[in-house]
PDB file of C-alpha atoms in Angstrom:
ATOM      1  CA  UNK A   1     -31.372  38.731  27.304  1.00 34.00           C
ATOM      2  CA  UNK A   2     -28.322  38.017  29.906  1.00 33.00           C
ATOM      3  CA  UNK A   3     -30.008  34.688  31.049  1.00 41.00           C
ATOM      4  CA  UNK A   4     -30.118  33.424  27.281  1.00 45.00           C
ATOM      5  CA  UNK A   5     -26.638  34.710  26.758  1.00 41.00           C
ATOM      6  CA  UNK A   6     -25.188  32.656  30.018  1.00 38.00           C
ATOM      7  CA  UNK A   7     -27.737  29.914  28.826  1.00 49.00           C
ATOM      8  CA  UNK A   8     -26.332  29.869  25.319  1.00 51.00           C
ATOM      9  CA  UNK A   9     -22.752  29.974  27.173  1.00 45.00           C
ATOM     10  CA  UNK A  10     -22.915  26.896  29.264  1.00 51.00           C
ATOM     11  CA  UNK A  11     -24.308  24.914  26.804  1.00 56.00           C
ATOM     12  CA  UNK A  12     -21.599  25.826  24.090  1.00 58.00           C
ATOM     13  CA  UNK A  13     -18.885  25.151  26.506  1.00 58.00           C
ATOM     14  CA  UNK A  14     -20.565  21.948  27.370  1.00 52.00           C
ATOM     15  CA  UNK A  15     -20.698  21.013  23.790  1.00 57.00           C
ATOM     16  CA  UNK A  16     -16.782  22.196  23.818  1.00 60.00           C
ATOM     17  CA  UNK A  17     -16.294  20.454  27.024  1.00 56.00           C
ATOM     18  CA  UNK A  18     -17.545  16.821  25.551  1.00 53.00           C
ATOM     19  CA  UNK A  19     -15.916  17.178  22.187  1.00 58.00           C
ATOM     20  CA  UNK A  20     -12.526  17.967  24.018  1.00 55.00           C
ATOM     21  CA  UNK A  21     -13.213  14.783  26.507  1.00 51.00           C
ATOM     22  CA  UNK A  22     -14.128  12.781  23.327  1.00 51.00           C
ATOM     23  CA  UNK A  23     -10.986  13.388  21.248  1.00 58.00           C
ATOM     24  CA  UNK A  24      -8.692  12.674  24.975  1.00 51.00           C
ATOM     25  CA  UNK A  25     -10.793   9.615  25.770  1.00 47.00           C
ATOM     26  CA  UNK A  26     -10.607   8.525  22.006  1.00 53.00           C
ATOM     27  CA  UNK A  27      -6.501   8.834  22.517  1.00 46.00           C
ATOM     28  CA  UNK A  28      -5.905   7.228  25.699  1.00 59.00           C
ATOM     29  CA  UNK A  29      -9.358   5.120  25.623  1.00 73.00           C
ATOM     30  CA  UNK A  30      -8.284   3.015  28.683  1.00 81.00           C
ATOM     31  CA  UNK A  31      -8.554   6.433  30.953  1.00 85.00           C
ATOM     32  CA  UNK A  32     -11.553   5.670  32.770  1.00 88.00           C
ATOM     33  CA  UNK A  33     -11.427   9.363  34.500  1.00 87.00           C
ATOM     34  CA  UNK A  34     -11.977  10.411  30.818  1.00 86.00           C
ATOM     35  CA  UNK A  35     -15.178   8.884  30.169  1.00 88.00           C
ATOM     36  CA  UNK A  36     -16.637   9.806  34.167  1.00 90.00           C
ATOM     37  CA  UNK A  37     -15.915  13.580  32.814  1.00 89.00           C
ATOM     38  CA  UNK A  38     -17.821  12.796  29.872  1.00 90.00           C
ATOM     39  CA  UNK A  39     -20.145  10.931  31.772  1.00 91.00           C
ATOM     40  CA  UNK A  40     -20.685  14.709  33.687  1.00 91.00           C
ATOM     41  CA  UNK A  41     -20.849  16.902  30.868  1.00 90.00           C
ATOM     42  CA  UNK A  42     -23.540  14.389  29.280  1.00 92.00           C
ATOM     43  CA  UNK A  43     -25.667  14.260  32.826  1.00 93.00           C
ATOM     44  CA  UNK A  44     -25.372  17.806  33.354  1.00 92.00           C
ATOM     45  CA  UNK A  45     -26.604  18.127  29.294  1.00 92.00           C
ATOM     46  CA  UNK A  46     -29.609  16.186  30.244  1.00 93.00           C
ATOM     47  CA  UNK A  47     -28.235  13.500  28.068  1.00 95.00           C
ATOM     48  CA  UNK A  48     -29.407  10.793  30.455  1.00 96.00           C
ATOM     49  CA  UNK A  49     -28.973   7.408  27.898  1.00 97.00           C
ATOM     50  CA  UNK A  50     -25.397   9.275  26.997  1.00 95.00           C
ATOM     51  CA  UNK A  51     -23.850   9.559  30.567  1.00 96.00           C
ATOM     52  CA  UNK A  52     -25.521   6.013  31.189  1.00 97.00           C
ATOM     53  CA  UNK A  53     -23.316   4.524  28.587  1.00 96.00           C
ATOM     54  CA  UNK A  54     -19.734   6.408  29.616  1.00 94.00           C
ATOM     55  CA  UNK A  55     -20.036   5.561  33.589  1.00 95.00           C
ATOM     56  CA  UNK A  56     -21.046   2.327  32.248  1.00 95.00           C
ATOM     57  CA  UNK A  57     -17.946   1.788  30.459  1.00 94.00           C
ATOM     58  CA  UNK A  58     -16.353   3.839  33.212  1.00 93.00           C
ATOM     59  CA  UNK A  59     -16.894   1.463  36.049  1.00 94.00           C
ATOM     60  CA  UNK A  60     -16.053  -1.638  33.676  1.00 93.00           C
ATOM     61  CA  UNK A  61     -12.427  -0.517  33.659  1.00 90.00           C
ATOM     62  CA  UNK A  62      -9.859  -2.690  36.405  1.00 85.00           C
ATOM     63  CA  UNK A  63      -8.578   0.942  37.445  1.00 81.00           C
ATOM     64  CA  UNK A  64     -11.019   2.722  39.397  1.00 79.00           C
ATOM     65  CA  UNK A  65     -11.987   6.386  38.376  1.00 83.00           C
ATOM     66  CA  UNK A  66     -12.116   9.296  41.093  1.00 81.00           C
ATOM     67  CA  UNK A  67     -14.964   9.476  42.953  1.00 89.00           C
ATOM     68  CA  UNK A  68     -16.532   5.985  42.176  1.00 93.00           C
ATOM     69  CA  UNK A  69     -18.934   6.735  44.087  1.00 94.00           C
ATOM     70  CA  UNK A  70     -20.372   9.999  42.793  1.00 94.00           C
ATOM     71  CA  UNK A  71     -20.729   7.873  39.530  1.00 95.00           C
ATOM     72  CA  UNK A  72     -22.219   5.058  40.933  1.00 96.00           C
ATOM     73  CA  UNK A  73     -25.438   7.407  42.461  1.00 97.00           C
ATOM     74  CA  UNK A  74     -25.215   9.123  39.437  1.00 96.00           C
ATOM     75  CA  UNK A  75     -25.419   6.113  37.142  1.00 97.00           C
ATOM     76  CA  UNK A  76     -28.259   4.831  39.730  1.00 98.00           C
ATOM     77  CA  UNK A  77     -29.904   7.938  39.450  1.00 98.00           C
ATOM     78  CA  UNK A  78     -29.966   7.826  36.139  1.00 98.00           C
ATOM     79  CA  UNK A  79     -31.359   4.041  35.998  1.00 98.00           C
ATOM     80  CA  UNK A  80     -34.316   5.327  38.025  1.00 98.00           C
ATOM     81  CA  UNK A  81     -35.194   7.926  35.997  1.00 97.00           C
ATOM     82  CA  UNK A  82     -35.328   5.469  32.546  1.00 97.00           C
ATOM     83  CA  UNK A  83     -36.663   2.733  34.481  1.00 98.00           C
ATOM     84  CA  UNK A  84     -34.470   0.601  35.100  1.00 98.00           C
ATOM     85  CA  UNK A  85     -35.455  -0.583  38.502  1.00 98.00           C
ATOM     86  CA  UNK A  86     -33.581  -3.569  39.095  1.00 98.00           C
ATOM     87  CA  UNK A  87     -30.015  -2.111  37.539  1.00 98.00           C
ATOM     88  CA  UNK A  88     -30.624   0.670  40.051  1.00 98.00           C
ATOM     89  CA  UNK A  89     -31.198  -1.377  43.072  1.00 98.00           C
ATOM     90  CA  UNK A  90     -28.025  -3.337  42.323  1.00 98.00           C
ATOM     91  CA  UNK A  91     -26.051  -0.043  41.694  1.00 98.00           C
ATOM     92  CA  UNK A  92     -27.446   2.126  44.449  1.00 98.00           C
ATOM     93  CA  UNK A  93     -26.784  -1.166  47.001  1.00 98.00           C
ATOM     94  CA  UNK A  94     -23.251  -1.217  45.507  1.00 96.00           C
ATOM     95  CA  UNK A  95     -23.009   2.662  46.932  1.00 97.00           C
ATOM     96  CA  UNK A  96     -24.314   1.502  50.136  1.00 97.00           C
ATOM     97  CA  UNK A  97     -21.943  -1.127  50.383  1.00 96.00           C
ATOM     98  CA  UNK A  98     -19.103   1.527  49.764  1.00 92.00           C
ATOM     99  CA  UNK A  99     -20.651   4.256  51.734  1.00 95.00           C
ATOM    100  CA  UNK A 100     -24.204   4.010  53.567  1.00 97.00           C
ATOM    101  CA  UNK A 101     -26.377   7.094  53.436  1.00 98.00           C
ATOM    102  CA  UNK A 102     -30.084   7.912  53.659  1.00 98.00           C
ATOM    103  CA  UNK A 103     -29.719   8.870  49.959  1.00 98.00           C
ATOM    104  CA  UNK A 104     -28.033   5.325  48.859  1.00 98.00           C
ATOM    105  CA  UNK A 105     -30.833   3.488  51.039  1.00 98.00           C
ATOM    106  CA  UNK A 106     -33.774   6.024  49.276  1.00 98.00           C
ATOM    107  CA  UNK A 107     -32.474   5.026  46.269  1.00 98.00           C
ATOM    108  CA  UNK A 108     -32.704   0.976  47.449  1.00 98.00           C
ATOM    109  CA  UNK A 109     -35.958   1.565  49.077  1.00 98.00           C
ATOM    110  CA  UNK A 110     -37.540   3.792  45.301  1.00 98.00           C
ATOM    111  CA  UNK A 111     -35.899   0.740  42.995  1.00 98.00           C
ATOM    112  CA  UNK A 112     -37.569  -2.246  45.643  1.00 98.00           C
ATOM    113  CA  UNK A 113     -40.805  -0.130  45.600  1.00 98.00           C
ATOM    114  CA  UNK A 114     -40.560   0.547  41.836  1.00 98.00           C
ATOM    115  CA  UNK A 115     -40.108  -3.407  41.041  1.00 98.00           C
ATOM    116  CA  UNK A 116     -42.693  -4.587  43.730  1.00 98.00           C
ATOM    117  CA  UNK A 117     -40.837  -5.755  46.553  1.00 98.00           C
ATOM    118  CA  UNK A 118     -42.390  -4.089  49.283  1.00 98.00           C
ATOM    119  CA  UNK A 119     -40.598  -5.487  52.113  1.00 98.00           C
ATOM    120  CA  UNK A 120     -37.276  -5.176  50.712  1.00 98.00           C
ATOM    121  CA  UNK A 121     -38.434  -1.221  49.957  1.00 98.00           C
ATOM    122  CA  UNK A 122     -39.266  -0.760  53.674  1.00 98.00           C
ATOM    123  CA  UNK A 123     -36.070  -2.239  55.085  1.00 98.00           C
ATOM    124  CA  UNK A 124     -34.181   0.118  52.946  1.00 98.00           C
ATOM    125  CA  UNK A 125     -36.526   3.284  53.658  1.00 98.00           C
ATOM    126  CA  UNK A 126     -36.416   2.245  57.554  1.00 98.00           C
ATOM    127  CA  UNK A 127     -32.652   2.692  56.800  1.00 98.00           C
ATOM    128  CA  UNK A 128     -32.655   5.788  55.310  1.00 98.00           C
ATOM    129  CA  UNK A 129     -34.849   6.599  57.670  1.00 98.00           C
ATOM    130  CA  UNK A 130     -31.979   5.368  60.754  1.00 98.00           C
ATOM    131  CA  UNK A 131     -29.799   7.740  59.369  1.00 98.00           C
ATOM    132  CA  UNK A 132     -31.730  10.854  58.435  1.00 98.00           C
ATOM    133  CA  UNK A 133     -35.488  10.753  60.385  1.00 97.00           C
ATOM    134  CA  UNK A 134     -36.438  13.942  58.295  1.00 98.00           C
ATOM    135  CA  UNK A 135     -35.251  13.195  55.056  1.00 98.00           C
ATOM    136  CA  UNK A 136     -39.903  13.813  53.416  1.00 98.00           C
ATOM    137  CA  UNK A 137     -38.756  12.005  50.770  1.00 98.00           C
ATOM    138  CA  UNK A 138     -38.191   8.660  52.476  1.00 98.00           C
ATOM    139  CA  UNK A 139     -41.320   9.427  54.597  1.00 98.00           C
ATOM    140  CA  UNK A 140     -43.198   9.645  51.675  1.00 98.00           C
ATOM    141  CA  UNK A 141     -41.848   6.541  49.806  1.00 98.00           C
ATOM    142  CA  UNK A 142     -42.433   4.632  53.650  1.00 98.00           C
ATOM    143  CA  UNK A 143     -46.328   6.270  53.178  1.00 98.00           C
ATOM    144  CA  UNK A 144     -46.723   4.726  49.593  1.00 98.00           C
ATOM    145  CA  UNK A 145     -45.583   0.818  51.173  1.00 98.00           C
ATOM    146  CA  UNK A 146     -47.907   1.473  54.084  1.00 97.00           C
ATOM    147  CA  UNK A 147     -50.544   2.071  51.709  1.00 97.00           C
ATOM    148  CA  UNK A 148     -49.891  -1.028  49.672  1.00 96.00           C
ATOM    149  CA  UNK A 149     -49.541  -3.030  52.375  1.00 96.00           C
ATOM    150  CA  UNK A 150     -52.880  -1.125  53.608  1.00 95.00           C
ATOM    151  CA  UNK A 151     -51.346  -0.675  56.948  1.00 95.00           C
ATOM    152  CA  UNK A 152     -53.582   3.050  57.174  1.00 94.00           C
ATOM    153  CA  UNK A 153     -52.827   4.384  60.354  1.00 95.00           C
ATOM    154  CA  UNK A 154     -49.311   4.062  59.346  1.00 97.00           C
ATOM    155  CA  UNK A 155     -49.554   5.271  55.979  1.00 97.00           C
ATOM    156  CA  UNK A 156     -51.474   8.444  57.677  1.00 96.00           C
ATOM    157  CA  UNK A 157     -48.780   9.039  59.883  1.00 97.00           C
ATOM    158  CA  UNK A 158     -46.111   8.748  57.583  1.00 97.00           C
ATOM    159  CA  UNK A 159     -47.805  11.276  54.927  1.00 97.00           C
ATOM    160  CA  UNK A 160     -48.283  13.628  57.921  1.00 97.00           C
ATOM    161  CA  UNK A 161     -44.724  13.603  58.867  1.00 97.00           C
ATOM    162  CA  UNK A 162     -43.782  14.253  54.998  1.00 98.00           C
ATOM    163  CA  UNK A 163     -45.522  17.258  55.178  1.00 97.00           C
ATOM    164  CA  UNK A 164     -44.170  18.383  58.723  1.00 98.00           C
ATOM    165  CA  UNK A 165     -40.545  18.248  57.426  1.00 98.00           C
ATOM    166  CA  UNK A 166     -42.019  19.861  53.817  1.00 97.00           C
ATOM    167  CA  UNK A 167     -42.308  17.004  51.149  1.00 97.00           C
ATOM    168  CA  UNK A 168     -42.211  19.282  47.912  1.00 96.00           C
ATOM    169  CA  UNK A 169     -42.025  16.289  45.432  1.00 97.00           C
ATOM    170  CA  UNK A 170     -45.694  16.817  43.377  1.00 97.00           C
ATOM    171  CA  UNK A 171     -44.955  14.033  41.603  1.00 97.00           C
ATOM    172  CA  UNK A 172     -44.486  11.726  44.361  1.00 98.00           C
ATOM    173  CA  UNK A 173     -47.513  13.883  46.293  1.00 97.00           C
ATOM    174  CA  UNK A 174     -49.741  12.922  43.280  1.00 97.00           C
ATOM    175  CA  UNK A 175     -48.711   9.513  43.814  1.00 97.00           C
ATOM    176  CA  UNK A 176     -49.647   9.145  47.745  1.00 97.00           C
ATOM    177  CA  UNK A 177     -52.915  10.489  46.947  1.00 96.00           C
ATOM    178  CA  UNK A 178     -53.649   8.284  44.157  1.00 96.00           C
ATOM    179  CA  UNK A 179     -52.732   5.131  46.221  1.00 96.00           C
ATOM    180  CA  UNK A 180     -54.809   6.834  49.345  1.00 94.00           C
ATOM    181  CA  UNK A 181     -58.069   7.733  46.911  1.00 93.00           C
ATOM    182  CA  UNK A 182     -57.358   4.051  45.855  1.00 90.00           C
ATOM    183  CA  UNK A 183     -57.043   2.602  49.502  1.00 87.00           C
ATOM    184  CA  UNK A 184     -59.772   4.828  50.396  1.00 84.00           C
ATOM    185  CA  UNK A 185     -62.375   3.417  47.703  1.00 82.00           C
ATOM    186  CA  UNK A 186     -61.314  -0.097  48.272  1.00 76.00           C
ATOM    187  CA  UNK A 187     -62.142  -0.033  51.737  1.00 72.00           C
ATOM    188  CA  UNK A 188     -65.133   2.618  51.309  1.00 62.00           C
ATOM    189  CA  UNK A 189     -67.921  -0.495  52.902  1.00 58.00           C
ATOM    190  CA  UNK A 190     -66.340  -0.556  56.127  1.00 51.00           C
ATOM    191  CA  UNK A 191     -66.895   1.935  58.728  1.00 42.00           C
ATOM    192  CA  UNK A 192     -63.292   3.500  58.720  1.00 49.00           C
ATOM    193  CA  UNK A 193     -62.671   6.756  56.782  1.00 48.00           C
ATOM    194  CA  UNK A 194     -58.881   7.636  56.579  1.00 52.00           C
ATOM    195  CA  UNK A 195     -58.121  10.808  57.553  1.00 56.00           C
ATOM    196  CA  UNK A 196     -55.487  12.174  55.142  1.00 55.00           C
TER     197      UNK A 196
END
């Protein structure tokens, strides 16, 4: 009963939240911080295509918003999750130029893998990689490129090393052993057996 009551809480002030943002960014429309704080409330909402569009029209404005970059991994992250590979890459490279992480390079290395470009995707993982070695995600993404570039001992290695520093994702889990079973059958004539 409490849980639905807090539940039922946050989402009416969120609702009261973006309404309030609305009318202010409706008055002074040229207020870029206006349509970021939309932008939030809207993410936070799970309103993915909604906070798209405001830190869209957010980072279109001449006058920066606070924390531009906070919006740009947010907007990126956002472009993964609908699919929009290469509008990710281009926004997640523009947070790298502004300030490098392992999380800016992931999200390089996920959009390159995502559109095919497995060389570019390693770079950026091998990055992300430079500056946090036990980040499982990027171990797990660097797995995936090893396996489509059936590099196996690699690809072994890598998943290994996912697990050692506790890859949780089960989606991208499912993935690596898809693209192993795959790998695996592919190369089932010849003597080797991967070990994964």
């Amino acid at each position: 009963w409490y849980q639905r009551r807090v539940r039922e809480a946050v989402v009416s002030t969120q609702s009261t939240g973006a309404s309030h943002t609305h009318q202010a960014g409706v008055l002074n429309h040229t207020n870029p911080a206006c349509w970021a704080l939309l932008g939030h409330i809207q993410y936070l909402g799970d309103d993915l295509k909604g906070a798209r569009d405001n830190y869209e029209r957010t980072l279109s404005y001449e006058a920066p918003a606070p924390n531009t970059h906070s919006i740009r991994l947010r907007l990126a992250s956002i472009y993964l999750q609908l699919q929009q590979y290469q509008a990710a890459k281009n926004m997640f490279l523009l947070a790298c130029r502004d300030s490098p992480s392992c999380i800016t390079w992931l999200g390089v290395g996920i959009s390159c893998y995502r559109l095919g470009e497995l060389s570019e995707a390693e770079l950026a993982l091998s990055e992300a990689n430079i500056l946090n070695n036990t980040d499982a995600e990027v171990w797990g993404y660097l797995s995936l490129v090893c396996l489509k570039t059936n590099r196996k001992l690699e690809a072994e290695q890598s998943y290994k090393y996912s697990l050692r520093v506790g890859l949780k994702d089960s989606d991208l889990l499912n993935e690596i052993k898809t693209a192993q079973k795959k790998l695996v059958s592919a190369t089932a004539p010849c003597s080797t057996a991967l070990r994964f």
